[in-house]
Amino acid sequence: MKILLIGSGGREHALAWKIKQSPLCTRLFIAPGNPGMTSLGELLPIKANDVMGLVKAAADVAADLVVVGPEDPLAMGLADALQEKKIKVFGPSKAGAALEADKAFSKKMMRDASIPTAEGRAFSNFKAALAFVETRIEPLVVKAAGLAKGKGVIVCNDPVEAIDAVRNIMEKKVFGDAGNSVVIEERLEGPEVSLLAFVDGTNAYLLEGAQDHKRIGDNDTGPNTGGMGAYSPAPLLTDHVLEKVEREVIVPLMDSLKRSEIDFRGILYTGLMLTAGGPKVLEFNARFGDPECQPLMMRLKSDLVEVMLATVEQKLDQITLKWDPRTAVCVVLASEGYGWKSDDQVTKGVEITGLDAASKQPDVMIFHGGTAMKSGKLVTSGGRVLGVTALGDSVPDARAKAAAAIEKIHFAGMQWRKDIGAKAKGK
Ligand code: AMP
Ligand code: GLY
């Protein structure tokens, strides 16, 4: 099979690595990819949000399957456009991707299906949002309703912060047009876990759990980021929690999607907070999490292409996923300024050294996110540069292996969290 993978981050590098291992894959194209992926597939210089260009490329290479990594092209209707050309695609329709791209829609779906989530309201009118916040005394969370690269959420401690948040998002547009509408909701407390599921429209198959670390700083301090590291399995996702989430969240959502005739065939990512009142949904995403995808792919033993095909062909009930029982820990190495500055202000273009030595460490994969080649040298090109992912017999073992690899890598301004996996309970 000829496969076209869309995207260029650490998630897509991990997917490319896993897709390439499948005996079903005869040729892999990646658009646009990054320098870490050159040995895995043929890179096509088409941006991930160039929907027309991607559809044309899929037809030109006669792709048997297109795998969409990031949310933007899904929200722009790439899956729909490919299906019109009768090209198989792993990733939901535009209407399905709205579960992620439009938090107001997502909240409505949750409310209609009685899915446990924070109480909240959506506003597209700035004055109405402000008036609402001014009447509240409890801690609130203010979210830009549109896509904001995982950063459009402001967790507030008091009403003054919430008023500021509404002003910043809706008036000053700190997250751009993503802030044309907001969702304002009660602030929940508890640990967070990510639960991903292959979803084929009728069946859902849960992946093993993973835990992200969203804040930039150790001990969960500083601003939210796209994710600074992740590990899998997530001991917090006990069988009891999994059963509850499947029953109270996944099944009702699938029923709702079906009733609304929304085509969702791909990955459903549920961000959960395990509150004293049970698990509650923080958000849905319409694709693999990044970095969660990296430790998950390290642990997945089954043929990813077979599973993706079964998802697209609505045969997930015929699949069994097999996992490496070991723990995988992924530590993101980020550029100077990442987390604090906007993407275009983050330091870029600095040389990266030590990757050869680091890749030789046992049980370690280094997935590229924001890297590029400049004058024959590997340089940084984005906020999250590399995902150093290690497999170990225990969490401490995997952490130690990742740390040993990181010691060999250098680029000016490199920042990373030293506590990824530190709070993981279990072995
Ligand atoms: P989201 O993109 O909606 O998952 O939000 C990003 C992050 O903001 C989450 O991972 C949480 O850490 C935090 N967050 C979102 N919603 C809430 C909430 N209702 N209560 C507390 N924290 C939240
Ligand atoms: N790691 C969080 C996300 O991919 O949205």
XYZ file of C-alpha atoms and ligand atoms in Angstrom:
455
model
C 0.000 0.000 0.000
C 1.089 3.539 -0.710
C 0.522 5.766 2.285
C 0.608 9.550 2.505
C 1.164 10.929 6.004
C 0.383 14.598 6.668
C 2.279 16.649 9.227
C 5.735 17.549 10.434
C 5.884 17.248 14.220
C 7.076 14.719 16.767
C 3.698 12.991 16.546
C 4.100 12.481 12.799
C 7.692 11.294 13.153
C 6.506 8.639 15.609
C 3.622 7.684 13.275
C 5.972 7.492 10.269
C 8.366 5.258 12.241
C 5.527 2.907 13.137
C 3.845 2.968 9.697
C 7.177 2.129 8.075
C 7.398 -1.050 10.170
C 4.161 -2.378 8.668
C 4.476 -5.094 6.028
C 1.386 -3.515 4.428
C 3.264 -0.303 3.634
C 5.153 -0.499 0.348
C 5.817 3.219 -0.025
C 5.494 6.085 2.425
C 5.121 9.734 1.414
C 5.168 12.476 4.031
C 3.936 16.042 3.511
C 5.805 18.064 4.515
C 7.691 15.971 7.116
C 10.941 17.037 8.764
C 14.633 16.057 8.576
C 14.149 13.263 11.124
C 11.842 11.452 8.718
C 13.976 11.413 5.572
C 15.063 7.807 6.121
C 11.449 6.691 6.605
C 9.680 8.119 3.568
C 9.682 10.440 0.588
C 9.119 14.016 1.694
C 6.728 16.175 -0.374
C 7.081 19.944 0.075
C 3.396 20.646 0.711
C 2.245 22.401 3.858
C -0.133 20.550 6.169
C -2.795 23.254 5.759
C -2.676 23.320 1.950
C -5.817 21.238 1.495
C -5.988 21.489 -2.301
C -2.278 20.743 -2.647
C -2.583 17.680 -0.399
C -5.584 16.294 -2.259
C -3.710 16.710 -5.541
C -0.593 15.037 -4.097
C -2.652 12.110 -2.769
C -4.126 11.612 -6.250
C -0.745 12.080 -7.995
C 1.011 9.408 -5.897
C -2.134 7.214 -6.023
C -2.201 6.955 -2.236
C -4.183 3.989 -0.934
C -4.464 5.638 2.471
C -3.924 9.166 3.758
C -3.129 9.547 7.459
C -3.745 13.037 8.840
C -1.604 13.929 11.862
C -2.551 17.483 12.904
C -5.912 19.112 13.596
C -5.737 22.083 11.226
C -6.255 20.230 7.924
C -9.018 18.131 9.503
C -10.797 21.280 10.677
C -10.405 22.666 7.147
C -12.142 19.644 5.621
C -9.222 17.634 4.227
C -10.898 14.293 5.019
C -14.081 15.367 3.236
C -12.126 16.553 0.179
C -10.202 13.268 -0.011
C -13.348 11.203 0.353
C -14.927 13.085 -2.520
C -12.055 11.746 -4.638
C -12.627 8.252 -3.214
C -9.296 8.301 -1.373
C -9.270 6.497 1.977
C -8.432 8.753 4.878
C -7.643 8.178 8.538
C -9.024 11.243 10.309
C -12.511 12.652 10.849
C -14.612 14.872 8.607
C -14.706 18.619 9.159
C -17.916 18.179 11.181
C -16.181 15.577 13.372
C -13.045 17.693 13.803
C -15.265 20.492 15.136
C -15.265 18.559 18.411
C -11.760 19.970 18.766
C -11.866 23.075 16.564
C -14.962 24.577 18.171
C -15.083 24.283 21.932
C -18.588 25.781 22.022
C -19.874 23.013 19.721
C -17.971 20.431 21.743
C -19.511 21.669 24.983
C -22.958 21.494 23.416
C -22.369 17.909 22.252
C -21.276 16.999 25.783
C -24.284 18.672 27.352
C -26.721 17.047 24.900
C -25.217 13.613 25.567
C -25.036 14.171 29.365
C -21.277 13.620 29.322
C -19.609 14.638 32.607
C -17.724 17.903 32.064
C -17.214 21.269 33.764
C -20.321 23.443 33.903
C -19.830 26.172 31.362
C -21.293 28.628 28.913
C -20.249 29.811 25.480
C -20.180 33.478 24.426
C -19.518 35.150 21.116
C -20.365 38.602 22.467
C -17.582 40.292 24.439
C -19.864 42.395 26.664
C -22.051 39.410 27.520
C -18.985 37.342 28.446
C -17.675 40.136 30.625
C -21.042 40.625 32.319
C -21.221 36.897 33.056
C -17.756 36.757 34.597
C -18.457 39.816 36.727
C -21.293 37.981 38.474
C -19.197 34.929 39.403
C -17.150 34.399 42.525
C -15.937 30.830 41.982
C -12.619 30.139 40.145
C -13.177 30.044 36.398
C -11.424 28.853 33.269
C -11.684 30.961 30.121
C -11.079 29.194 26.798
C -10.734 30.562 23.301
C -13.290 28.497 21.387
C -11.157 28.023 18.251
C -7.868 26.268 17.545
C -4.935 27.797 19.442
C -2.237 25.102 19.430
C -3.149 23.885 22.909
C -2.531 27.320 24.409
C -5.923 29.016 24.262
C -6.923 28.255 27.835
C -6.514 30.589 30.815
C -6.986 28.997 34.225
C -7.959 31.801 36.639
C -7.633 32.055 40.403
C -10.108 34.857 41.016
C -12.689 37.042 39.245
C -10.122 39.752 38.446
C -8.010 37.238 36.515
C -11.115 35.942 34.743
C -12.092 39.456 33.643
C -8.539 39.973 32.369
C -8.709 36.658 30.541
C -11.930 37.583 28.749
C -10.423 40.943 27.770
C -7.198 39.359 26.557
C -8.907 36.667 24.514
C -11.901 38.542 23.078
C -10.731 42.166 22.970
C -6.942 42.000 22.565
C -7.166 38.753 20.569
C -4.033 37.256 22.136
C -4.971 33.926 20.497
C -6.081 35.569 17.248
C -9.416 34.620 15.692
C -9.558 31.534 17.932
C -10.817 34.034 20.514
C -13.832 35.304 18.548
C -15.896 33.151 20.913
C -15.069 31.840 24.375
C -16.199 29.065 26.643
C -16.210 30.039 30.315
C -16.433 27.186 32.758
C -15.997 26.188 36.371
C -12.466 25.358 37.384
C -12.089 21.681 38.203
C -9.402 20.129 40.397
C -7.625 16.819 40.032
C -4.953 14.988 38.074
C -5.209 14.912 34.274
C -4.952 11.976 31.915
C -5.299 11.572 28.175
C -7.338 8.712 26.824
C -7.149 8.010 23.121
C -9.438 5.735 21.180
C -9.581 4.480 17.624
C -13.120 5.267 16.527
C -14.751 3.916 13.353
C -18.239 5.375 13.607
C -19.672 2.340 15.366
C -16.875 0.849 17.454
C -14.342 2.485 19.756
C -11.112 0.764 20.762
C -9.328 2.407 23.683
C -5.563 2.738 23.554
C -3.478 2.366 26.686
C -3.388 5.519 28.819
C -0.869 8.312 28.593
C -0.180 11.323 30.725
C 0.905 14.670 29.315
C 2.692 17.515 31.127
C 1.175 20.723 29.794
C 2.902 23.386 31.865
C 6.282 24.675 30.763
C 7.981 24.347 34.156
C 8.868 21.575 36.601
C 6.176 20.769 39.172
C 3.509 22.027 36.758
C 4.418 25.696 36.949
C 4.279 28.453 34.328
C 2.069 28.766 31.250
C 0.363 25.950 29.395
C 2.134 24.584 26.317
C 1.274 22.025 23.643
C 2.862 19.420 25.964
C 6.367 19.148 27.423
C 6.505 15.394 27.897
C 4.388 12.307 28.370
C 4.532 8.769 29.605
C 2.543 5.613 29.045
C 0.952 3.598 30.619
C -0.834 5.985 32.967
C -1.381 4.167 36.267
C -4.146 6.644 37.143
C -6.277 5.150 34.387
C -7.305 2.080 36.344
C -9.718 -0.464 34.872
C -12.427 1.097 37.005
C -11.806 4.584 35.571
C -11.548 3.207 32.037
C -14.877 1.407 32.307
C -16.525 4.525 33.698
C -15.127 6.748 30.940
C -16.112 4.282 28.239
C -19.646 4.066 29.607
C -20.186 7.724 30.479
C -18.162 9.475 27.785
C -17.100 7.440 24.779
C -20.280 5.458 24.130
C -22.684 8.430 24.552
C -20.454 10.577 22.337
C -20.342 7.917 19.618
C -24.142 7.633 19.777
C -24.454 11.410 19.483
C -22.106 11.551 16.509
C -24.067 8.823 14.818
C -27.399 10.517 15.485
C -26.006 13.759 14.086
C -24.688 11.858 11.033
C -21.163 13.083 11.720
C -18.499 10.910 10.095
C -15.740 10.321 12.654
C -13.179 7.713 11.665
C -9.822 8.272 13.284
C -8.546 9.042 16.743
C -10.740 10.536 19.423
C -8.589 12.083 22.139
C -10.321 12.747 25.433
C -8.578 15.035 27.915
C -9.878 14.098 31.369
C -9.620 15.477 34.850
C -10.073 12.901 37.593
C -12.085 14.991 40.049
C -13.485 14.027 43.436
C -16.836 13.731 41.637
C -15.472 11.288 39.050
C -13.729 11.721 35.687
C -14.795 14.817 33.744
C -13.975 15.803 30.168
C -11.788 18.883 29.691
C -11.611 18.640 25.933
C -11.917 16.425 22.913
C -9.315 16.364 20.172
C -9.719 14.794 16.759
C -6.204 13.355 16.394
C -3.337 11.762 18.305
C -1.939 13.901 21.122
C 1.551 15.226 20.805
C 3.709 14.235 22.680
C 1.433 11.386 23.921
C 1.684 9.723 20.504
C 5.431 9.240 20.919
C 5.418 6.971 24.007
C 2.279 5.251 22.696
C 3.926 4.350 19.370
C 7.014 3.109 21.241
C 4.761 0.705 23.158
C 2.361 -0.368 20.392
C 3.242 -3.841 19.166
C 0.378 -4.267 16.690
C 0.595 -3.232 13.057
C -0.523 0.424 13.049
C -1.498 0.363 9.366
C -3.750 -2.639 9.929
C -5.496 -0.803 12.777
C -5.852 2.404 10.774
C -7.325 0.504 7.830
C -9.765 -1.275 10.121
C -10.786 2.153 11.470
C -11.370 3.566 8.000
C -13.208 0.439 6.841
C -15.320 0.290 10.008
C -13.961 -3.072 11.091
C -12.451 -2.149 14.438
C -14.379 -4.992 16.061
C -12.012 -7.367 14.273
C -8.864 -5.854 15.803
C -6.901 -6.590 18.965
C -4.209 -4.172 20.038
C -1.031 -5.531 21.602
C 1.213 -3.423 23.822
C 4.719 -3.641 25.159
C 4.185 -3.897 28.931
C 7.159 -1.648 29.602
C 6.901 2.075 30.327
C 7.753 4.698 27.735
C 8.717 8.217 28.772
C 9.016 11.086 26.285
C 10.809 14.285 27.259
C 10.369 17.264 24.943
C 13.401 19.454 24.305
C 12.086 22.929 23.551
C 13.539 26.145 22.178
C 14.404 29.167 24.271
C 11.240 31.169 24.927
C 8.814 28.326 24.177
C 5.858 28.490 26.557
C 6.452 32.173 27.322
C 6.616 33.767 23.897
C 4.430 33.441 20.831
C 5.513 30.847 18.255
C 7.025 33.395 15.890
C 9.125 34.924 18.692
C 10.641 31.668 19.916
C 14.380 31.404 19.144
C 14.942 29.366 15.971
C 17.729 28.448 13.564
C 20.286 27.364 16.184
C 22.432 24.316 15.524
C 21.590 20.996 17.175
C 24.471 18.662 18.039
C 24.919 15.249 19.654
C 21.988 13.442 18.033
C 24.108 10.567 16.690
C 25.491 9.755 20.119
C 22.091 10.191 21.760
C 20.353 7.879 19.260
C 22.817 5.097 20.102
C 21.505 4.902 23.660
C 19.607 1.625 24.169
C 15.779 1.678 23.949
C 15.751 5.323 22.917
C 14.076 6.969 19.928
C 14.533 10.622 19.180
C 11.542 11.996 17.332
C 11.994 15.309 15.552
C 9.403 18.080 15.951
C 10.789 21.500 15.119
C 13.964 20.785 13.146
C 15.209 21.892 9.732
C 18.370 21.653 7.619
C 20.309 24.865 7.009
C 23.618 24.888 5.091
C 23.990 21.154 5.726
C 23.438 21.510 9.460
C 20.507 20.423 11.598
C 18.937 23.474 13.253
C 15.896 24.271 15.386
C 12.815 25.502 13.538
C 10.025 25.576 16.112
C 9.059 25.528 19.772
C 9.107 21.808 20.472
C 12.294 20.609 18.818
C 12.835 16.964 19.789
C 11.003 14.245 21.708
C 13.471 11.986 23.467
C 11.494 8.812 24.076
C 12.784 5.851 26.074
C 11.428 2.440 27.009
C 12.237 1.041 30.430
C 11.263 -1.766 32.797
C 9.978 0.832 35.233
C 9.212 4.554 35.168
C 12.566 5.404 36.847
C 14.393 3.175 34.360
C 12.745 4.846 31.340
C 13.374 8.293 32.831
C 17.036 7.478 33.395
C 17.435 6.267 29.795
C 15.848 9.426 28.434
C 18.040 11.569 30.692
C 21.192 9.751 29.506
C 20.280 10.508 25.877
C 19.410 14.145 26.629
C 22.827 14.653 28.224
C 24.386 14.144 24.788
C 22.154 16.621 22.947
C 22.848 20.318 22.815
C 21.416 23.454 21.265
C 21.610 26.994 22.591
C 18.675 27.821 24.874
C 17.470 24.190 25.119
C 14.867 23.838 27.867
C 13.176 20.705 29.139
C 11.346 19.454 32.171
C 13.325 17.285 34.548
C 10.223 15.810 36.193
C 8.458 14.026 33.311
C 7.039 10.832 34.808
C 8.248 11.704 38.314
C 4.745 11.590 39.740
C 3.788 8.350 37.998
C 2.567 5.862 40.507
C 3.068 2.136 40.058
C 6.171 0.172 39.277
P -7.966 22.163 27.132
O -7.231 22.633 25.905
O -9.409 22.522 27.150
O -7.685 20.733 27.493
O -7.273 22.947 28.331
C -5.879 22.986 28.502
C -5.539 22.773 29.942
O -6.187 23.744 30.768
C -6.001 21.432 30.498
O -5.072 20.434 30.220
C -6.105 21.741 31.973
O -4.830 21.707 32.590
C -6.594 23.158 31.991
N -8.069 23.173 32.073
C -8.948 23.183 31.047
N -10.217 23.202 31.490
C -10.159 23.207 32.837
C -11.140 23.227 33.882
N -12.443 23.279 33.635
N -10.685 23.218 35.153
C -9.369 23.209 35.436
N -8.388 23.194 34.503
C -8.769 23.199 33.210
N -0.570 17.012 24.217
C -1.809 17.635 24.110
C -2.370 17.685 22.765
O -1.848 17.076 21.847
O -3.363 18.344 22.579
